[in-house]
PDB file of C-alpha atoms in Angstrom:
ATOM      1  CA  UNK A   1      -2.643  16.583   2.867  1.00  0.00           C
ATOM      2  CA  UNK A   2      -4.175  17.984  -1.036  1.00  0.00           C
ATOM      3  CA  UNK A   3      -4.966  13.852  -1.479  1.00  0.00           C
ATOM      4  CA  UNK A   4      -6.609  13.155   1.329  1.00  0.00           C
ATOM      5  CA  UNK A   5      -8.759  16.550   1.264  1.00  0.00           C
ATOM      6  CA  UNK A   6      -9.571  15.753  -2.354  1.00  0.00           C
ATOM      7  CA  UNK A   7     -10.605  11.721  -1.345  1.00  0.00           C
ATOM      8  CA  UNK A   8     -12.661  13.462   1.252  1.00  0.00           C
ATOM      9  CA  UNK A   9     -14.172  15.692  -1.669  1.00  0.00           C
ATOM     10  CA  UNK A  10     -14.681  12.633  -3.864  1.00  0.00           C
ATOM     11  CA  UNK A  11     -16.057  10.466  -1.149  1.00  0.00           C
ATOM     12  CA  UNK A  12     -18.795  13.669  -0.266  1.00  0.00           C
ATOM     13  CA  UNK A  13     -19.934  13.961  -3.999  1.00  0.00           C
ATOM     14  CA  UNK A  14     -20.260   9.729  -4.391  1.00  0.00           C
ATOM     15  CA  UNK A  15     -22.597  10.155  -1.404  1.00  0.00           C
ATOM     16  CA  UNK A  16     -24.284  13.315  -2.260  1.00  0.00           C
ATOM     17  CA  UNK A  17     -25.326  11.769  -5.467  1.00  0.00           C
ATOM     18  CA  UNK A  18     -26.251   8.122  -4.488  1.00  0.00           C
ATOM     19  CA  UNK A  19     -28.352  10.239  -2.148  1.00  0.00           C
ATOM     20  CA  UNK A  20     -29.713  12.621  -4.696  1.00  0.00           C
ATOM     21  CA  UNK A  21     -30.875   9.349  -6.575  1.00  0.00           C
ATOM     22  CA  UNK A  22     -32.729   7.614  -3.909  1.00  0.00           C
ATOM     23  CA  UNK A  23     -34.575  10.481  -3.064  1.00  0.00           C
ATOM     24  CA  UNK A  24     -36.020  10.825  -6.821  1.00  0.00           C
ATOM     25  CA  UNK A  25     -36.843   7.218  -7.048  1.00  0.00           C
ATOM     26  CA  UNK A  26     -38.344   7.394  -2.918  1.00  0.00           C
ATOM     27  CA  UNK A  27     -38.820  10.497  -1.567  1.00  0.00           C
ATOM     28  CA  UNK A  28     -39.618  11.183   1.799  1.00  0.00           C
ATOM     29  CA  UNK A  29     -37.824   8.023   3.089  1.00  0.00           C
ATOM     30  CA  UNK A  30     -35.916   8.441   6.867  1.00  0.00           C
ATOM     31  CA  UNK A  31     -33.068   6.761   6.021  1.00  0.00           C
ATOM     32  CA  UNK A  32     -32.193   9.020   3.348  1.00  0.00           C
ATOM     33  CA  UNK A  33     -33.238  11.905   5.818  1.00  0.00           C
ATOM     34  CA  UNK A  34     -30.199  10.516   7.764  1.00  0.00           C
ATOM     35  CA  UNK A  35     -27.951   9.974   5.391  1.00  0.00           C
ATOM     36  CA  UNK A  36     -28.770  13.611   4.855  1.00  0.00           C
ATOM     37  CA  UNK A  37     -27.723  14.450   8.451  1.00  0.00           C
ATOM     38  CA  UNK A  38     -24.251  12.302   7.955  1.00  0.00           C
ATOM     39  CA  UNK A  39     -23.765  13.907   4.545  1.00  0.00           C
ATOM     40  CA  UNK A  40     -24.233  17.518   6.346  1.00  0.00           C
ATOM     41  CA  UNK A  41     -22.077  16.411   9.183  1.00  0.00           C
ATOM     42  CA  UNK A  42     -18.624  15.513   7.136  1.00  0.00           C
ATOM     43  CA  UNK A  43     -19.615  18.438   4.630  1.00  0.00           C
ATOM     44  CA  UNK A  44     -19.219  20.392   7.459  1.00  0.00           C
ATOM     45  CA  UNK A  45     -16.214  18.671   9.226  1.00  0.00           C
ATOM     46  CA  UNK A  46     -14.301  19.071   5.843  1.00  0.00           C
ATOM     47  CA  UNK A  47     -15.540  22.752   5.591  1.00  0.00           C
ATOM     48  CA  UNK A  48     -13.666  23.561   8.510  1.00  0.00           C
ATOM     49  CA  UNK A  49     -10.691  21.608   8.475  1.00  0.00           C
ATOM     50  CA  UNK A  50     -10.337  23.760   5.383  1.00  0.00           C
ATOM     51  CA  UNK A  51     -10.996  27.067   6.546  1.00  0.00           C
ATOM     52  CA  UNK A  52      -8.960  26.904  10.096  1.00  0.00           C
ATOM     53  CA  UNK A  53      -6.485  29.223  10.551  1.00  0.00           C
ATOM     54  CA  UNK A  54      -3.083  28.075  10.032  1.00  0.00           C
ATOM     55  CA  UNK A  55      -0.522  28.071  12.624  1.00  0.00           C
ATOM     56  CA  UNK A  56       1.738  30.202  12.806  1.00  0.00           C
ATOM     57  CA  UNK A  57       4.818  31.111  14.067  1.00  0.00           C
ATOM     58  CA  UNK A  58       5.042  32.427  17.707  1.00  0.00           C
ATOM     59  CA  UNK A  59       6.677  35.474  18.626  1.00  0.00           C
ATOM     60  CA  UNK A  60       8.360  33.722  21.430  1.00  0.00           C
ATOM     61  CA  UNK A  61       9.949  31.241  18.530  1.00  0.00           C
ATOM     62  CA  UNK A  62      11.379  33.871  16.586  1.00  0.00           C
ATOM     63  CA  UNK A  63      12.787  35.648  18.870  1.00  0.00           C
ATOM     64  CA  UNK A  64      14.365  32.176  19.891  1.00  0.00           C
ATOM     65  CA  UNK A  65      15.245  31.492  16.647  1.00  0.00           C
ATOM     66  CA  UNK A  66      16.854  34.908  15.325  1.00  0.00           C
ATOM     67  CA  UNK A  67      18.693  35.173  18.855  1.00  0.00           C
ATOM     68  CA  UNK A  68      20.276  31.444  18.657  1.00  0.00           C
ATOM     69  CA  UNK A  69      20.345  30.580  14.881  1.00  0.00           C
ATOM     70  CA  UNK A  70      21.503  34.461  13.016  1.00  0.00           C
ATOM     71  CA  UNK A  71      23.935  36.539  13.241  1.00  0.00           C
ATOM     72  CA  UNK A  72      26.911  38.516  11.702  1.00  0.00           C
ATOM     73  CA  UNK A  73      29.410  35.806  11.204  1.00  0.00           C
ATOM     74  CA  UNK A  74      26.401  33.287   9.076  1.00  0.00           C
ATOM     75  CA  UNK A  75      22.972  35.184   8.212  1.00  0.00           C
ATOM     76  CA  UNK A  76      22.425  38.554   8.964  1.00  0.00           C
ATOM     77  CA  UNK A  77      18.406  39.044   9.551  1.00  0.00           C
ATOM     78  CA  UNK A  78      17.315  42.396   7.674  1.00  0.00           C
ATOM     79  CA  UNK A  79      13.600  41.874   7.530  1.00  0.00           C
ATOM     80  CA  UNK A  80      11.137  39.103   8.720  1.00  0.00           C
ATOM     81  CA  UNK A  81       7.614  38.351   6.761  1.00  0.00           C
ATOM     82  CA  UNK A  82       5.193  35.664   7.904  1.00  0.00           C
ATOM     83  CA  UNK A  83       3.977  33.653   4.879  1.00  0.00           C
ATOM     84  CA  UNK A  84       1.147  31.575   4.067  1.00  0.00           C
ATOM     85  CA  UNK A  85      -0.163  29.316   2.132  1.00  0.00           C
ATOM     86  CA  UNK A  86      -2.807  26.793   1.858  1.00  0.00           C
ATOM     87  CA  UNK A  87      -1.262  23.822   2.867  1.00  0.00           C
ATOM     88  CA  UNK A  88       1.209  25.620   5.981  1.00  0.00           C
ATOM     89  CA  UNK A  89       2.131  28.649   7.154  1.00  0.00           C
ATOM     90  CA  UNK A  90       6.171  30.030   7.364  1.00  0.00           C
ATOM     91  CA  UNK A  91       8.298  32.659   8.503  1.00  0.00           C
ATOM     92  CA  UNK A  92      10.073  34.456   5.180  1.00  0.00           C
ATOM     93  CA  UNK A  93      13.359  35.684   6.921  1.00  0.00           C
ATOM     94  CA  UNK A  94      15.433  37.644   4.722  1.00  0.00           C
ATOM     95  CA  UNK A  95      19.188  38.863   5.256  1.00  0.00           C
ATOM     96  CA  UNK A  96      22.744  38.864   4.253  1.00  0.00           C
ATOM     97  CA  UNK A  97      24.593  35.608   3.639  1.00  0.00           C
ATOM     98  CA  UNK A  98      27.673  35.646   6.111  1.00  0.00           C
ATOM     99  CA  UNK A  99      29.631  32.697   4.897  1.00  0.00           C
ATOM    100  CA  UNK A 100      29.776  29.960   2.636  1.00  0.00           C
ATOM    101  CA  UNK A 101      25.378  28.917   2.038  1.00  0.00           C
ATOM    102  CA  UNK A 102      25.961  25.221   2.469  1.00  0.00           C
ATOM    103  CA  UNK A 103      28.178  26.081   6.174  1.00  0.00           C
ATOM    104  CA  UNK A 104      25.174  28.704   6.751  1.00  0.00           C
ATOM    105  CA  UNK A 105      22.488  26.252   6.367  1.00  0.00           C
ATOM    106  CA  UNK A 106      24.066  23.552   8.375  1.00  0.00           C
ATOM    107  CA  UNK A 107      24.461  25.977  11.157  1.00  0.00           C
ATOM    108  CA  UNK A 108      20.797  27.554  10.864  1.00  0.00           C
ATOM    109  CA  UNK A 109      19.592  23.777  10.967  1.00  0.00           C
ATOM    110  CA  UNK A 110      20.812  22.771  13.585  1.00  0.00           C
ATOM    111  CA  UNK A 111      20.148  25.379  15.747  1.00  0.00           C
ATOM    112  CA  UNK A 112      16.377  24.994  14.419  1.00  0.00           C
ATOM    113  CA  UNK A 113      16.652  21.238  15.353  1.00  0.00           C
ATOM    114  CA  UNK A 114      18.070  21.908  18.609  1.00  0.00           C
ATOM    115  CA  UNK A 115      15.533  24.825  19.849  1.00  0.00           C
ATOM    116  CA  UNK A 116      12.592  23.096  18.614  1.00  0.00           C
ATOM    117  CA  UNK A 117      12.862  19.052  16.701  1.00  0.00           C
ATOM    118  CA  UNK A 118      10.893  18.898  14.065  1.00  0.00           C
ATOM    119  CA  UNK A 119       7.761  21.532  14.973  1.00  0.00           C
ATOM    120  CA  UNK A 120       9.622  23.254  12.199  1.00  0.00           C
ATOM    121  CA  UNK A 121      11.651  22.919   8.407  1.00  0.00           C
ATOM    122  CA  UNK A 122      14.237  24.848   7.130  1.00  0.00           C
ATOM    123  CA  UNK A 123      14.011  25.945   3.577  1.00  0.00           C
ATOM    124  CA  UNK A 124      16.867  28.336   1.985  1.00  0.00           C
ATOM    125  CA  UNK A 125      16.141  29.936  -1.044  1.00  0.00           C
ATOM    126  CA  UNK A 126      18.426  32.656  -2.962  1.00  0.00           C
ATOM    127  CA  UNK A 127      17.195  36.561  -3.662  1.00  0.00           C
ATOM    128  CA  UNK A 128      17.792  36.275  -7.156  1.00  0.00           C
ATOM    129  CA  UNK A 129      16.350  39.427  -7.832  1.00  0.00           C
ATOM    130  CA  UNK A 130      18.555  40.896  -4.675  1.00  0.00           C
ATOM    131  CA  UNK A 131      21.462  39.416  -5.961  1.00  0.00           C
ATOM    132  CA  UNK A 132      20.938  40.956  -9.437  1.00  0.00           C
ATOM    133  CA  UNK A 133      20.681  44.231  -7.554  1.00  0.00           C
ATOM    134  CA  UNK A 134      24.010  43.839  -5.084  1.00  0.00           C
ATOM    135  CA  UNK A 135      26.186  41.790  -7.300  1.00  0.00           C
ATOM    136  CA  UNK A 136      27.083  37.639  -6.506  1.00  0.00           C
ATOM    137  CA  UNK A 137      25.697  36.147  -3.366  1.00  0.00           C
ATOM    138  CA  UNK A 138      25.262  38.874  -1.568  1.00  0.00           C
ATOM    139  CA  UNK A 139      21.636  37.836  -0.544  1.00  0.00           C
ATOM    140  CA  UNK A 140      19.891  34.901   0.444  1.00  0.00           C
ATOM    141  CA  UNK A 141      16.618  34.128   2.432  1.00  0.00           C
ATOM    142  CA  UNK A 142      15.973  31.426   4.751  1.00  0.00           C
TER     143      UNK A 142
END
């Protein structure tokens, strides 16, 4: 998506330069007014793409995920936090790993696919700060 946005910005910049050059040569041209309107529409569309709020996980999806994928035998959830970045939104789920990382990842990943198909992507990240504070491998984020 980043490359797509950069490409759109470059097209708009090139059109604006071309339009400015044409206006300096022949002010008041109706063709340049038409091009200005088109450029304005493209720019507004790009701005809408940039400022549109990122989709967040619904409360129902979070509840289903916590009930079906996590538990005392795999990953005990202690905290959930919505996170937003420029290109995507997600849910940080912190907790205690209750089995081998690979087994837990496979279990949770299978449940996510079963419940939501390709709607969500699962990333498992070790929480180094928690490990240092609590000992080896006792905390992780999914």
